[in-house]
Backbone as CSV, one residue per row, in Angstrom:
resi,resn,N_x,N_y,N_z,CA_x,CA_y,CA_z,C_x,C_y,C_z
1,UNK,0.848,-1.183,0.000,0.000,0.000,0.000,0.895,1.249,0.000
2,UNK,0.608,2.169,-0.878,1.415,3.379,-1.008,0.951,4.429,0.003
3,UNK,1.924,5.041,0.659,1.616,6.099,1.631,1.443,7.421,0.918
4,UNK,0.563,8.246,1.452,0.437,9.601,0.938,1.660,10.407,1.334
5,UNK,2.006,11.358,0.497,3.140,12.228,0.796,2.822,13.091,2.017
6,UNK,3.866,13.389,2.774,3.765,14.251,3.943,4.445,15.568,3.604
7,UNK,3.812,16.677,3.952,4.418,17.992,3.748,4.804,18.551,5.111
8,UNK,6.085,18.914,5.218,6.640,19.426,6.470,7.125,20.854,6.255
9,UNK,6.790,21.726,7.197,7.316,23.094,7.202,8.495,23.131,8.157
10,UNK,9.661,23.447,7.619,10.864,23.563,8.429,11.113,25.016,8.790
11,UNK,11.635,25.245,9.982,11.862,26.616,10.463,13.265,26.811,10.999
12,UNK,13.768,27.992,10.721,14.953,28.514,11.364,14.528,29.854,11.951
13,UNK,15.101,30.237,13.067,14.688,31.512,13.668,15.687,31.969,14.707
14,UNK,15.636,33.255,14.982,16.485,33.860,16.008,15.873,33.602,17.385
15,UNK,16.690,33.675,18.407,16.236,33.403,19.767,15.117,34.299,20.243
16,UNK,15.083,35.543,19.770,14.065,36.503,20.203,12.833,36.494,19.298
17,UNK,12.663,35.434,18.522,11.525,35.356,17.597,10.198,35.446,18.348
18,UNK,9.205,35.984,17.672,7.846,36.025,18.223,6.938,35.214,17.320
19,UNK,5.804,34.816,17.837,4.857,33.990,17.083,4.506,34.648,15.747
20,UNK,4.325,35.951,15.748,3.937,36.656,14.512,4.964,36.449,13.399
21,UNK,6.231,36.380,13.742,7.282,36.154,12.745,7.175,34.758,12.137
22,UNK,6.898,33.775,12.972,6.740,32.404,12.505,5.502,32.270,11.619
23,UNK,4.422,32.920,12.028,3.190,32.916,11.225,3.455,33.550,9.860
24,UNK,4.160,34.667,9.855,4.484,35.360,8.610,5.310,34.472,7.687
25,UNK,6.339,33.848,8.219,7.195,32.982,7.393,6.398,31.809,6.827
26,UNK,5.568,31.179,7.651,4.764,30.055,7.171,3.790,30.501,6.091
27,UNK,3.144,31.620,6.288,2.157,32.071,5.294,2.831,32.368,3.957
28,UNK,4.056,32.849,3.971,4.793,33.102,2.730,5.207,31.803,2.041
29,UNK,5.603,30.811,2.818,6.092,29.549,2.252,4.968,28.611,1.833
30,UNK,3.860,28.654,2.513,2.799,27.656,2.349,2.266,27.542,0.926
31,UNK,2.012,28.630,0.265,1.540,28.634,-1.128,0.393,27.653,-1.370
32,UNK,-0.533,27.578,-0.435,-1.699,26.720,-0.590,-1.501,25.266,-0.196
33,UNK,-0.291,24.874,0.177,-0.031,23.492,0.582,-0.568,23.235,1.993
34,UNK,-1.075,22.044,2.206,-1.541,21.623,3.527,-0.367,21.000,4.270
35,UNK,0.070,21.640,5.320,1.226,21.187,6.103,0.757,20.220,7.177
36,UNK,1.466,19.083,7.286,1.097,18.077,8.291,1.993,18.077,9.522
37,UNK,3.168,18.708,9.428,4.091,18.719,10.568,5.026,19.918,10.459
38,UNK,5.612,20.271,11.588,6.602,21.341,11.660,7.925,20.723,12.082
39,UNK,9.026,21.352,11.696,10.340,20.846,12.096,11.294,22.011,12.333
40,UNK,12.220,21.795,13.240,13.283,22.771,13.505,14.422,22.051,14.211
41,UNK,15.514,22.763,14.411,16.654,22.211,15.141,16.206,21.805,16.543
42,UNK,16.673,20.658,16.992,16.235,20.106,18.283,16.377,21.092,19.436
43,UNK,17.476,21.838,19.467,17.691,22.756,20.581,16.814,24.003,20.507
44,UNK,16.118,24.219,19.400,15.242,25.386,19.262,13.756,25.041,19.449
45,UNK,13.443,23.764,19.456,12.043,23.335,19.484,11.291,23.777,20.738
46,UNK,11.997,23.987,21.833,11.338,24.383,23.080,11.321,25.895,23.296
47,UNK,11.746,26.652,22.294,11.674,28.114,22.385,10.221,28.499,22.619
48,UNK,9.935,29.376,23.589,8.536,29.694,23.916,7.675,30.100,22.717
49,UNK,8.175,30.939,21.840,7.365,31.369,20.695,7.092,30.208,19.754
50,UNK,8.082,29.345,19.523,7.872,28.208,18.620,6.889,27.218,19.228
51,UNK,6.992,26.991,20.534,6.027,26.094,21.206,4.615,26.637,21.098
52,UNK,4.445,27.934,21.354,3.111,28.549,21.259,2.582,28.467,19.828
53,UNK,3.448,28.702,18.874,3.088,28.635,17.458,2.620,27.228,17.082
54,UNK,3.400,26.220,17.427,3.053,24.842,17.059,1.802,24.370,17.787
55,UNK,1.666,24.734,19.051,0.469,24.359,19.805,-0.762,25.033,19.229
56,UNK,-0.619,26.288,18.807,-1.727,27.006,18.201,-2.194,26.367,16.904
57,UNK,-1.267,25.803,16.148,-1.620,25.126,14.898,-2.085,23.686,15.133
58,UNK,-1.724,23.141,16.287,-2.091,21.757,16.582,-1.340,20.751,15.720
59,UNK,-0.133,21.104,15.314,0.668,20.219,14.469,1.824,19.623,15.256
60,UNK,2.196,18.383,14.920,3.349,17.778,15.594,4.639,18.470,15.179
61,UNK,5.617,18.433,16.072,6.927,19.019,15.820,7.959,17.900,15.750
62,UNK,8.764,17.933,14.695,9.860,16.992,14.549,11.142,17.750,14.898
63,UNK,11.872,17.249,15.886,13.122,17.873,16.328,14.279,17.243,15.558
64,UNK,15.072,18.081,14.903,16.149,17.592,14.049,17.499,17.817,14.736
65,UNK,18.286,16.758,14.846,19.592,16.902,15.509,20.625,17.509,14.561
66,UNK,21.759,17.910,15.137,22.810,18.615,14.397,23.303,17.841,13.185
67,UNK,23.514,16.549,13.340,24.031,15.743,12.244,23.021,15.661,11.102
68,UNK,21.763,15.463,11.426,20.722,15.384,10.388,20.596,16.708,9.645
69,UNK,20.789,17.818,10.331,20.777,19.124,9.655,21.959,19.236,8.695
70,UNK,23.126,18.849,9.170,24.358,19.041,8.407,24.423,18.205,7.130
71,UNK,23.766,17.060,7.090,23.871,16.195,5.901,22.876,16.552,4.796
72,UNK,21.955,17.450,5.065,20.978,17.833,4.039,21.606,18.795,3.038
73,UNK,21.261,18.624,1.777,21.713,19.532,0.719,20.627,20.585,0.550
74,UNK,20.961,21.825,0.857,19.975,22.906,0.807,20.128,23.733,-0.466
75,UNK,19.005,24.267,-0.901,18.992,25.078,-2.112,19.579,26.466,-1.860
76,UNK,19.306,27.028,-0.694,19.831,28.351,-0.375,21.001,28.226,0.599
77,UNK,21.832,29.254,0.608,23.031,29.227,1.434,23.133,30.508,2.262
78,UNK,22.948,30.372,3.550,23.088,31.488,4.474,24.428,31.336,5.184
79,UNK,25.238,32.382,5.135,26.531,32.336,5.814,26.349,32.154,7.319
80,UNK,25.344,32.816,7.869,25.086,32.697,9.311,24.711,31.261,9.672
81,UNK,23.874,30.615,8.872,23.490,29.223,9.136,24.675,28.281,8.978
82,UNK,25.508,28.560,7.990,26.679,27.714,7.766,27.616,27.755,8.965
83,UNK,27.825,28.938,9.511,28.721,29.094,10.652,28.096,28.497,11.922
84,UNK,26.840,28.825,12.184,26.191,28.412,13.430,25.722,26.961,13.428
85,UNK,25.290,26.463,12.264,24.618,25.158,12.225,25.196,24.169,11.219
86,UNK,26.227,24.564,10.496,26.854,23.692,9.507,25.872,23.260,8.406
87,UNK,24.974,24.174,8.030,24.038,23.941,6.939,23.749,25.263,6.253
88,UNK,23.361,25.198,5.006,23.059,26.422,4.262,21.762,27.076,4.683
89,UNK,20.836,26.280,5.195,19.535,26.790,5.625,18.945,25.848,6.659
90,UNK,18.754,26.342,7.872,18.133,25.518,8.916,16.705,25.155,8.524
91,UNK,15.976,26.094,7.932,14.595,25.828,7.533,14.527,24.706,6.499
92,UNK,15.340,24.808,5.453,15.322,23.792,4.399,15.821,22.446,4.920
93,UNK,16.919,22.454,5.665,17.473,21.213,6.192,16.497,20.524,7.142
94,UNK,15.824,21.304,7.988,14.840,20.736,8.919,13.677,20.107,8.169
95,UNK,13.163,20.829,7.181,12.036,20.315,6.399,12.414,19.029,5.678
96,UNK,13.576,19.016,5.032,14.019,17.828,4.296,14.245,16.642,5.221
97,UNK,14.904,16.866,6.346,15.180,15.771,7.280,13.877,15.181,7.828
98,UNK,12.932,16.027,8.157,11.671,15.555,8.736,10.757,14.903,7.709
99,UNK,10.873,15.300,6.452,9.999,14.736,5.403,10.347,13.286,5.098
100,UNK,11.532,12.852,5.483,11.893,11.443,5.366,12.289,10.997,3.979
101,UNK,12.112,9.721,3.736,12.535,9.093,2.487,11.929,9.802,1.279
102,UNK,12.750,10.022,0.279,12.286,10.656,-0.947,12.005,12.138,-0.806
103,UNK,12.512,12.764,0.259,12.209,14.179,0.517,12.711,15.066,-0.613
104,UNK,11.874,16.040,-0.939,12.262,17.057,-1.919,11.686,18.384,-1.477
105,UNK,12.413,19.433,-1.746,11.990,20.778,-1.386,10.877,21.220,-2.337
106,UNK,9.769,21.683,-1.796,8.690,22.199,-2.652,8.526,23.706,-2.514
107,UNK,9.134,24.281,-1.489,9.157,25.742,-1.316,10.454,26.085,-0.604
108,UNK,11.412,26.710,-1.315,12.672,27.062,-0.669,12.467,28.098,0.431
109,UNK,13.496,28.301,1.184,13.464,29.214,2.337,12.923,30.587,1.968
110,UNK,11.997,31.035,2.790,11.507,32.411,2.729,11.787,33.039,4.084
111,UNK,11.846,34.358,4.107,12.193,35.078,5.329,11.027,35.962,5.756
112,UNK,10.719,35.942,7.041,9.655,36.803,7.569,10.023,38.265,7.335
113,UNK,9.016,39.115,7.286,9.251,40.540,7.035,10.222,41.167,8.036
114,UNK,10.183,40.713,9.278,11.082,41.288,10.291,12.444,40.577,10.348
115,UNK,12.641,39.591,9.463,13.897,38.852,9.319,14.244,38.023,10.571
116,UNK,13.241,37.670,11.358,13.473,36.890,12.574,13.242,35.390,12.365
117,UNK,12.549,35.007,11.279,12.221,33.600,11.052,12.317,33.262,9.569
118,UNK,12.663,31.999,9.309,12.651,31.478,7.947,11.806,30.214,7.927
119,UNK,11.248,29.912,6.760,10.434,28.716,6.614,10.643,28.154,5.225
120,UNK,10.647,26.830,5.127,10.727,26.114,3.856,9.826,24.896,3.950
121,UNK,9.324,24.423,2.816,8.484,23.231,2.790,9.161,22.112,2.036
122,UNK,9.020,20.902,2.564,9.514,19.710,1.886,8.416,18.658,1.902
123,UNK,8.467,17.798,0.900,7.506,16.711,0.764,8.281,15.408,0.716
124,UNK,7.773,14.403,1.392,8.429,13.094,1.396,7.487,12.028,1.937
125,UNK,8.041,10.870,2.185,7.243,9.738,2.677,7.037,9.770,4.178
126,UNK,7.657,10.725,4.840,7.499,10.856,6.294,8.534,10.036,7.033
127,UNK,8.595,10.246,8.331,9.608,9.562,9.152,9.379,8.066,9.240
């Protein structure tokens, strides 16, 4: 039996991010896609704004470890992400890692208007 594809929204964000920034980034990246899960770096998943955001959406959060972030091939390249996280884009790497087998980027990284959050979408077979 073939599984339906899973769409994951991956996020990167600054420590002082607010829920509005995450909402803005998701709305820019979503492009009409129905998102089934959220993902971010494991150490950022418990950030108060991200927790409030994910709880408000009622979506599961996939926590991505450092190694899983680093092995993803990202479409965009942020110097800050490369230095801090060893990846070109935390949002893209998180989305790809969480989307699982056959993951492909369907919306590259977008940046919230206040530049506090990024979001990317990936589609795959799921974890």
